[in-house]
XYZ file of C-alpha atoms in Angstrom:
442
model
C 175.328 104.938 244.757
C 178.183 104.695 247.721
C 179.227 101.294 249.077
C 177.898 100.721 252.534
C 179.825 102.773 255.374
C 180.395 102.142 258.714
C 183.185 102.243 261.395
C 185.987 102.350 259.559
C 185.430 102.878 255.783
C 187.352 102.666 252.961
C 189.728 105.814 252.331
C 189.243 106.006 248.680
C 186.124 109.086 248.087
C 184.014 107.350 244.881
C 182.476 109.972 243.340
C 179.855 108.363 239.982
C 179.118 110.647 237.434
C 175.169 110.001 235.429
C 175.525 108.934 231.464
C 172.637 112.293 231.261
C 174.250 115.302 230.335
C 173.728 118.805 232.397
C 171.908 117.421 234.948
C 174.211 115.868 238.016
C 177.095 116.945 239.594
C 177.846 114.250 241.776
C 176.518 110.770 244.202
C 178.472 110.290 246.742
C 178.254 108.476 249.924
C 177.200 109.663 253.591
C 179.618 108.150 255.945
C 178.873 107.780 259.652
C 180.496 109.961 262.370
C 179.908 109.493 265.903
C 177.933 107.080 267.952
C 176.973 105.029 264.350
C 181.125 105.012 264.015
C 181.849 104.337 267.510
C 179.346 101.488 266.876
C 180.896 99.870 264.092
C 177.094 100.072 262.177
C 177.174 99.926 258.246
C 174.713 101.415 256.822
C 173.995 101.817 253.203
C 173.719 105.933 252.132
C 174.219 108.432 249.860
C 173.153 111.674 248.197
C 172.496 112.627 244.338
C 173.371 116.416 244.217
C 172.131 118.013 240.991
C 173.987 120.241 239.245
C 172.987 123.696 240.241
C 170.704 125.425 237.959
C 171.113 129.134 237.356
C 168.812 131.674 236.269
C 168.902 135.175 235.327
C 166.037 137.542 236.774
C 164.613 140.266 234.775
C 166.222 143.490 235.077
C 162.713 145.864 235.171
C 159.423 145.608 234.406
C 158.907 145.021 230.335
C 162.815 144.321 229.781
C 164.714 140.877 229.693
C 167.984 140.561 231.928
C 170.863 139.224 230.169
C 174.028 137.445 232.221
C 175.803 140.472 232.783
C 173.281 141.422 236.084
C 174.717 140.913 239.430
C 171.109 138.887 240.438
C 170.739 134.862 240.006
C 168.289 132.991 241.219
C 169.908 129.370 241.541
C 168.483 126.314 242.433
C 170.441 123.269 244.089
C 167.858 119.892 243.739
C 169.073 116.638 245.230
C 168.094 113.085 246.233
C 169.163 110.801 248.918
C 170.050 106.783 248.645
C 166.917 104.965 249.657
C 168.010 103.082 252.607
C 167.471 99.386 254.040
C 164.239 98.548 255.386
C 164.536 99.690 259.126
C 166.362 102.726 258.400
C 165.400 105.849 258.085
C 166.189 109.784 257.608
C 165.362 111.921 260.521
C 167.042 115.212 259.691
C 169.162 116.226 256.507
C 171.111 119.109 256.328
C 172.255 121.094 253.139
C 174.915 123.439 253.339
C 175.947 125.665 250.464
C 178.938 127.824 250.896
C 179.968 130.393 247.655
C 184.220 130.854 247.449
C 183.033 135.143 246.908
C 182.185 136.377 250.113
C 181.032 139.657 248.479
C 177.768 137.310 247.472
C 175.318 138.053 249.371
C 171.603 135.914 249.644
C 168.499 138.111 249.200
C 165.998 135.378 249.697
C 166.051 131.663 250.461
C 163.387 128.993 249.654
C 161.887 126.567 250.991
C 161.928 128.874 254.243
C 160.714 128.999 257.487
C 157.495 127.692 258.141
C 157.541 125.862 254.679
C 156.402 122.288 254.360
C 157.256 120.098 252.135
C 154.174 117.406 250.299
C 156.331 114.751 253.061
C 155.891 116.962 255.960
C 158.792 117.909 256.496
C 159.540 121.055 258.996
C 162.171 123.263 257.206
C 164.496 125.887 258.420
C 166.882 127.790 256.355
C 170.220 130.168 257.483
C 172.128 132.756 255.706
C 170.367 135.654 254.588
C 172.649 138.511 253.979
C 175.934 135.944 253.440
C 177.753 133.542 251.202
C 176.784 130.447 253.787
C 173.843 129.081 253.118
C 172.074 125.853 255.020
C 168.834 124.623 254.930
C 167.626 121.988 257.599
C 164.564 119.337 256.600
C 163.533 117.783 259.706
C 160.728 114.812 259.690
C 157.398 116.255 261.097
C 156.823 113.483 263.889
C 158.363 111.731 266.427
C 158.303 108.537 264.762
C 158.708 109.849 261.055
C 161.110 109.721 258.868
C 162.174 112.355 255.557
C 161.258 110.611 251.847
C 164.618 110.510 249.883
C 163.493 112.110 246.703
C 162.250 115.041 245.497
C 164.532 117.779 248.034
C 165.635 120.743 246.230
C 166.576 124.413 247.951
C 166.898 128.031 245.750
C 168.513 131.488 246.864
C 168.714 134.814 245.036
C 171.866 135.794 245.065
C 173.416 139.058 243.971
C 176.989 140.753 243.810
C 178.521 144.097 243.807
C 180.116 143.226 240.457
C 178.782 141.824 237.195
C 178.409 137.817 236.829
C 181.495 136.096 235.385
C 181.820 133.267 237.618
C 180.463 131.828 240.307
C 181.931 128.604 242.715
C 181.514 127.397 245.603
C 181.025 123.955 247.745
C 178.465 121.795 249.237
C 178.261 119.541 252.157
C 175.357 117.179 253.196
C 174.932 116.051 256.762
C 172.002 114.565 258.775
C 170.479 111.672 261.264
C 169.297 108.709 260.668
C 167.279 106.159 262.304
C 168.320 102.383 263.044
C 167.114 99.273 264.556
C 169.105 97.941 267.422
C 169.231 94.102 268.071
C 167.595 94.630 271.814
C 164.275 95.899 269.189
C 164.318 99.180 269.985
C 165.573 102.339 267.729
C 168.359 104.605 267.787
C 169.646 107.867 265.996
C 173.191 108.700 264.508
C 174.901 111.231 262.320
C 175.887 110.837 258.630
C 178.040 113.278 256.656
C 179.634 113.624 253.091
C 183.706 112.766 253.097
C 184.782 115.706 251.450
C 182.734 119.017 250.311
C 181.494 118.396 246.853
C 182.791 121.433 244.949
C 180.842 123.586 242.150
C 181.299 126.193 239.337
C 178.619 128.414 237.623
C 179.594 130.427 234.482
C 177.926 132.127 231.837
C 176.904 128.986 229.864
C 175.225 127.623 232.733
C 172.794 130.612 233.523
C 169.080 130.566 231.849
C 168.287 133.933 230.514
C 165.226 135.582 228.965
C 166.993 136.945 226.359
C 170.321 136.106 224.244
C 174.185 137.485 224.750
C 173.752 139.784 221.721
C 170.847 141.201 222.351
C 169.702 141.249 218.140
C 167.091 139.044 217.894
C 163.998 138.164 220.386
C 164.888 134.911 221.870
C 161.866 132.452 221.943
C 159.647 133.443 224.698
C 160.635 136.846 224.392
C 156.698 138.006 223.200
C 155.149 135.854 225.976
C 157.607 137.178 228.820
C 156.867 141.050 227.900
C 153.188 140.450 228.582
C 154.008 138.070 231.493
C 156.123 141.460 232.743
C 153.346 144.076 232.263
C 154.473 145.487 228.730
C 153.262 145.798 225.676
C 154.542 143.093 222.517
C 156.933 145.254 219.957
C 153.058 145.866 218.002
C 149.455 144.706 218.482
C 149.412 142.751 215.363
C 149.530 139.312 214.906
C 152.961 137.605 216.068
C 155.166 135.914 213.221
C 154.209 132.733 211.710
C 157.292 130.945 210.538
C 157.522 126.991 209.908
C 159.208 125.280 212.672
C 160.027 121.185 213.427
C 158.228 120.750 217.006
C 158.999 117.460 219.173
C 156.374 117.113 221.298
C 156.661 114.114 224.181
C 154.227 112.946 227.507
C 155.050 111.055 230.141
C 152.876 107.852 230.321
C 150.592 107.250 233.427
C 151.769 110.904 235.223
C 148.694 111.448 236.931
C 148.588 108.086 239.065
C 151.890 108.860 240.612
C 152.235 110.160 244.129
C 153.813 113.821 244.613
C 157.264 112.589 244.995
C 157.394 110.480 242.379
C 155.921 113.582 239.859
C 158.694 115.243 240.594
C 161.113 113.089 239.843
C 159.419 112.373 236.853
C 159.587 116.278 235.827
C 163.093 116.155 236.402
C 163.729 113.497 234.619
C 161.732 114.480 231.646
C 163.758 117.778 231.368
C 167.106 115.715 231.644
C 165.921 113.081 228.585
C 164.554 116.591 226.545
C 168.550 118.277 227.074
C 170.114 114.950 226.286
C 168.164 114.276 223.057
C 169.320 117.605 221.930
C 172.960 117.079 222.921
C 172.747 114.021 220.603
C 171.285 115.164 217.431
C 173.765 118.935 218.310
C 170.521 121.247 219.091
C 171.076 124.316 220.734
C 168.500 124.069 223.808
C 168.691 127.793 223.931
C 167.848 128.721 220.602
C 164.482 126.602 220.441
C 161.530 127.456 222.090
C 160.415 125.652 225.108
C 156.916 124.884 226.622
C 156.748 123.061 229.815
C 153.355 121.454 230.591
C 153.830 119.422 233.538
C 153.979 115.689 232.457
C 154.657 117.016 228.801
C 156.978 119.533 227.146
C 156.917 120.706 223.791
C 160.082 121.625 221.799
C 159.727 124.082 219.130
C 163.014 124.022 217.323
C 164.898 127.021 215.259
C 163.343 127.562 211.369
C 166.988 126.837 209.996
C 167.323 123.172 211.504
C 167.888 120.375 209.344
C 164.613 118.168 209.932
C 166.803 115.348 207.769
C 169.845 115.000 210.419
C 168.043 116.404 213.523
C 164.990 114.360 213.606
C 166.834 110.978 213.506
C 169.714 112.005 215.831
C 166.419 113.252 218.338
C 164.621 109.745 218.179
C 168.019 108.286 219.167
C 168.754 110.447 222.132
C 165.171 110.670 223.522
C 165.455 106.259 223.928
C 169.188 106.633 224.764
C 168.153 109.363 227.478
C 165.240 107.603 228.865
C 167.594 104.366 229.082
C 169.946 106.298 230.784
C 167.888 107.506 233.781
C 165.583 104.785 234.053
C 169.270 102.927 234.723
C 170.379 105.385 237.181
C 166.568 104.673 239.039
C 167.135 101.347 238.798
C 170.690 101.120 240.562
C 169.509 103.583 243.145
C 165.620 101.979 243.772
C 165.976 98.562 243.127
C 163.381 96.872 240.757
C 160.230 99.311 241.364
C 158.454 99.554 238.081
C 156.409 102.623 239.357
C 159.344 104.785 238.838
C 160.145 103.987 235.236
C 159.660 107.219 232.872
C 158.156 105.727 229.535
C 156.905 108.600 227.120
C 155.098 109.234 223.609
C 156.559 111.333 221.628
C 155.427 113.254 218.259
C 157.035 115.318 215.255
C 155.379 117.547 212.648
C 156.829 120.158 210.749
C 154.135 123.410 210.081
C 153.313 127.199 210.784
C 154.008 128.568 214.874
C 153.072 131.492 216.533
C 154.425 132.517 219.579
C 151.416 133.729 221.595
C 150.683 135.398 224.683
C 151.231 132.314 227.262
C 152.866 129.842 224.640
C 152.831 128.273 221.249
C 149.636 128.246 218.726
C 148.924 127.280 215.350
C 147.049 124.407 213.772
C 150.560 122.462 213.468
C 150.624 122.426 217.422
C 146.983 121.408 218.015
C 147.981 118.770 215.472
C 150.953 117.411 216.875
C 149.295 117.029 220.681
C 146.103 115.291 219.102
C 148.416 112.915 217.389
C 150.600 112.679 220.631
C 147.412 112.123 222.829
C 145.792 109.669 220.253
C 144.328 106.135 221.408
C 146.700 104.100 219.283
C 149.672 105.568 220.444
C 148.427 104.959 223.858
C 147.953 101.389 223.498
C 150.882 100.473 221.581
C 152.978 102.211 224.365
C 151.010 100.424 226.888
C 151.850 96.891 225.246
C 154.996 96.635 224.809
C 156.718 97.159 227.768
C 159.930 96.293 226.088
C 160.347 99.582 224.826
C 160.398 103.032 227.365
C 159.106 105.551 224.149
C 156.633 105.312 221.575
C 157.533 107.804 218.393
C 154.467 109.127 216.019
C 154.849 111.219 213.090
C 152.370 113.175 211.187
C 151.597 112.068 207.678
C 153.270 114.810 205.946
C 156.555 114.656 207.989
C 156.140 110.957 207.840
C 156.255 110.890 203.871
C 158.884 113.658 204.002
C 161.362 112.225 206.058
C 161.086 108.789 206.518
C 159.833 107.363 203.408
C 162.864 109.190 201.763
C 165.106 107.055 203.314
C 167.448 109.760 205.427
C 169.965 108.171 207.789
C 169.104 106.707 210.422
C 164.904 106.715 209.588
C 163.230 103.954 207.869
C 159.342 103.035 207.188
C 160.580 99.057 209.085
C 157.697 98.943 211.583
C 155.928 101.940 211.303
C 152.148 101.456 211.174
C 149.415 103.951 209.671
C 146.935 104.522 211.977
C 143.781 107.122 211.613
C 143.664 109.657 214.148
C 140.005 111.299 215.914
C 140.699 113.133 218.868
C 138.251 115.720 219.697
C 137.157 117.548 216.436
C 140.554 116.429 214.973
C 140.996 113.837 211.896
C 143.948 112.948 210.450
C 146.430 110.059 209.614
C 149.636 109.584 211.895
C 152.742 106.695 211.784
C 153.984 105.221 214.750
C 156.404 102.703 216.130
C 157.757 101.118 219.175
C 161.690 103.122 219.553
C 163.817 100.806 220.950
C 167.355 101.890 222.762
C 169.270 99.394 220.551
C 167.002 100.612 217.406
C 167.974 104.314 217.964
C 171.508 104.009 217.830
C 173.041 105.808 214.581
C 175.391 102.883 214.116
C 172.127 100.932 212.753
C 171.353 103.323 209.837
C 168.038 100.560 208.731
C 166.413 101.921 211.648
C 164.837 98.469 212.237
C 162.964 98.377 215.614
């Protein structure tokens, strides 16, 4: 991130933008003030500030709120540098301030009395106003804050409907140093400049589309998640959808932190991918499940241009941030997101609490089977492993469509649980997935 700071740094404000789409606003450095200035002490830190997510809340009970309400809940994640060995955070402080002062904050979260999986003791300020700061403090004496993993959300609402939304943010704090003499000290860190924002109707997740025709996906599930009733009691529609289903290798053996960078990674690689291959995120359905996600895309997509422009942005995505984790951590292989992913092509329902049909039990037994495990597991020159069922398999890439070809695919028989079946998978390198190779050799 930043270059290190100290007593007198550099004018110039170096603001580095991620290669990931959507997902960060800005790094920038944290400069020290006071008695670290005074002292003529470099030390080496920053702050990743994702870029703010927005989200519309439902209107009533059994009805889905559209962009026009006056009530967002947004959420503002970030991550701080990971400092020298020595050094530490003490107290970070996020301030959010919105340019409207008719905003006003209904609730804020984390809030007092909240602790984060760290520890930390947080406080938060602004309740009834456009300023908003929350303060993470390390729980002991001799404790520091972990750099990753910090995020802060408010519900916000305005006398008039949503059009736009901007404001700034500023990131100060305390750190902890060594002194020569062996004993510690504490001084303050800020960001140069306020890093500024904008929200606008393209930004804002909603339950339901601008136009208001058609049920978006998730639309069944939400009404019983809200207390009403489904449009009828019979069964929901059935329509043949391509799904991308991916899973995050080794998830469970990470540590808290780590899990939720992971998350947030994984959502960052899913939005890229469908940047690349020109998917609308909004018009697919969308099943988070933790370490996995499943992507159920629109009945009208083109499986012959999608599905090879996907495989290329899922390995240029996951090169992307596991290059960003690199420049920020260092060499720490625990942090690397590798992932399986699967395709099919079959019959979805959209159920009560998610997706069902045989094509989705399908797709996750091929995703969770043994040999696409183990060939993810061996060859750690590659960050995804890509299966296909049999039938998309022979419909897609034995064809020949740009940008897919059979060239290192192996057939593999698949028995998970009471499932048998035949699936095709392949090591998908970054340098494979590029469209400019159209032989799709790995």
């Amino acid at each position: 991130m930043g270059e290190p700071v100290g007593a007198n740094p550099p004018e110039r404000h170096e603001v580095a933008h991620i290669q990931v789409p959507h997902d960060l606003l800005a790094t920038t450095d944290l400069v020290a003030s006071g008695v670290l200035r005074a002292r003529g002490l470099r030390l080496r830190a920053g702050v990743a500030l994702g870029r703010p997510l927005a989200f519309a809340l439902p209107a009533a009970a059994g009805t889905l709120s559209t962009v026009d309400t006056t009530t967002l809940l947004l959420c503002f994640p970030f991550d701080l540098e990971e400092m020298p060995a020595g050094c530490g955070y003490r107290k970070i402080e996020l301030a959010v301030t919105f340019d409207d002062e008719h905003l006003r904050a209904l609730d804020l979260q984390p809030g007092p009395g909240w602790a984060s999986p760290d520890g930390a003791r947080v406080t938060a300020f602004g309740l009834g106003r456009n300023r908003l700061r929350w303060i993470f403090q390390a729980p002991h004496a001799d404790g520091t804050l972990s750099p990753y993993g910090r995020w802060t959300q408010v519900v916000l609402t305005s006398p008039s409907p949503f059009t736009e939304w901007s404001g700034r943010i500023r990131v100060r704090g305390v750190v902890e140093h060594p002194l020569l003499s062996g004993t510690r000290s504490e001084g303050e860190i800020q960001t140069r400049d306020d890093v500024p924002f904008i929200l606008s109707r393209a930004d804002v997740w909603t339950g339901a589309p601008l136009t208001q025709q058609t049920p978006r996906p998730g639309a069944w599930a939400l009404t019983r998640l809200e207390g009403a009733d489904p449009p009828d009691d019979k069964l929901p529609p059935g329509r043949r959808h391509l799904c991308l289903a991916v899973d995050i290798e080794k998830y469970s053996t990470r540590g808290n932190v780590d899990m939720i960078r992971l998350q947030r990674g994984l959502l960052r690689v899913m939005r890229a991918a469908c940047e690349r291959a020109a998917v609308d995120w909004n018009a697919c359905g969308r099943q988070a499940q933790g370490d996995g996600y499943l992507l159920v895309l629109p009945p009208d997509t083109d499986d012959t241009r999608v599905v090879p422009r996907l495989l290329a942005g899922l390995a240029e995505a996951l090169a992307a941030v596991n290059g960003e984790q690199h420049g920020r951590t260092g060499p720490r292989s625990h942090v690397r997101t590798r992932m399986r992913a699967a395709f099919h092509h079959g019959i979805v329902h959209e159920a009560d609490s998610g997706y069902a049909g045989s094509a989705v039990v399908e797709l996750f037994r091929i995703l969770d089977c043994d040999p696409l495990r183990a060939l993810l597991a061996d060859d750690e020159s590659t960050d995804l492993a890509a299966a296909f069922t049999d039938q998309t398999y022979r419909d897609l890439v034995v064809q020949g469509y740009e940008g897919l070809s059979p060239v290192g695919f192996v057939r593999t028989e698949v028995r998970v649980k009471q499932f048998a079946g035949v699936a095709w998978i392949r090591s998908q390198r970054h340098v494979d997935s590029a469209l400019h190779d159209h032989t799709g050799t790995p």
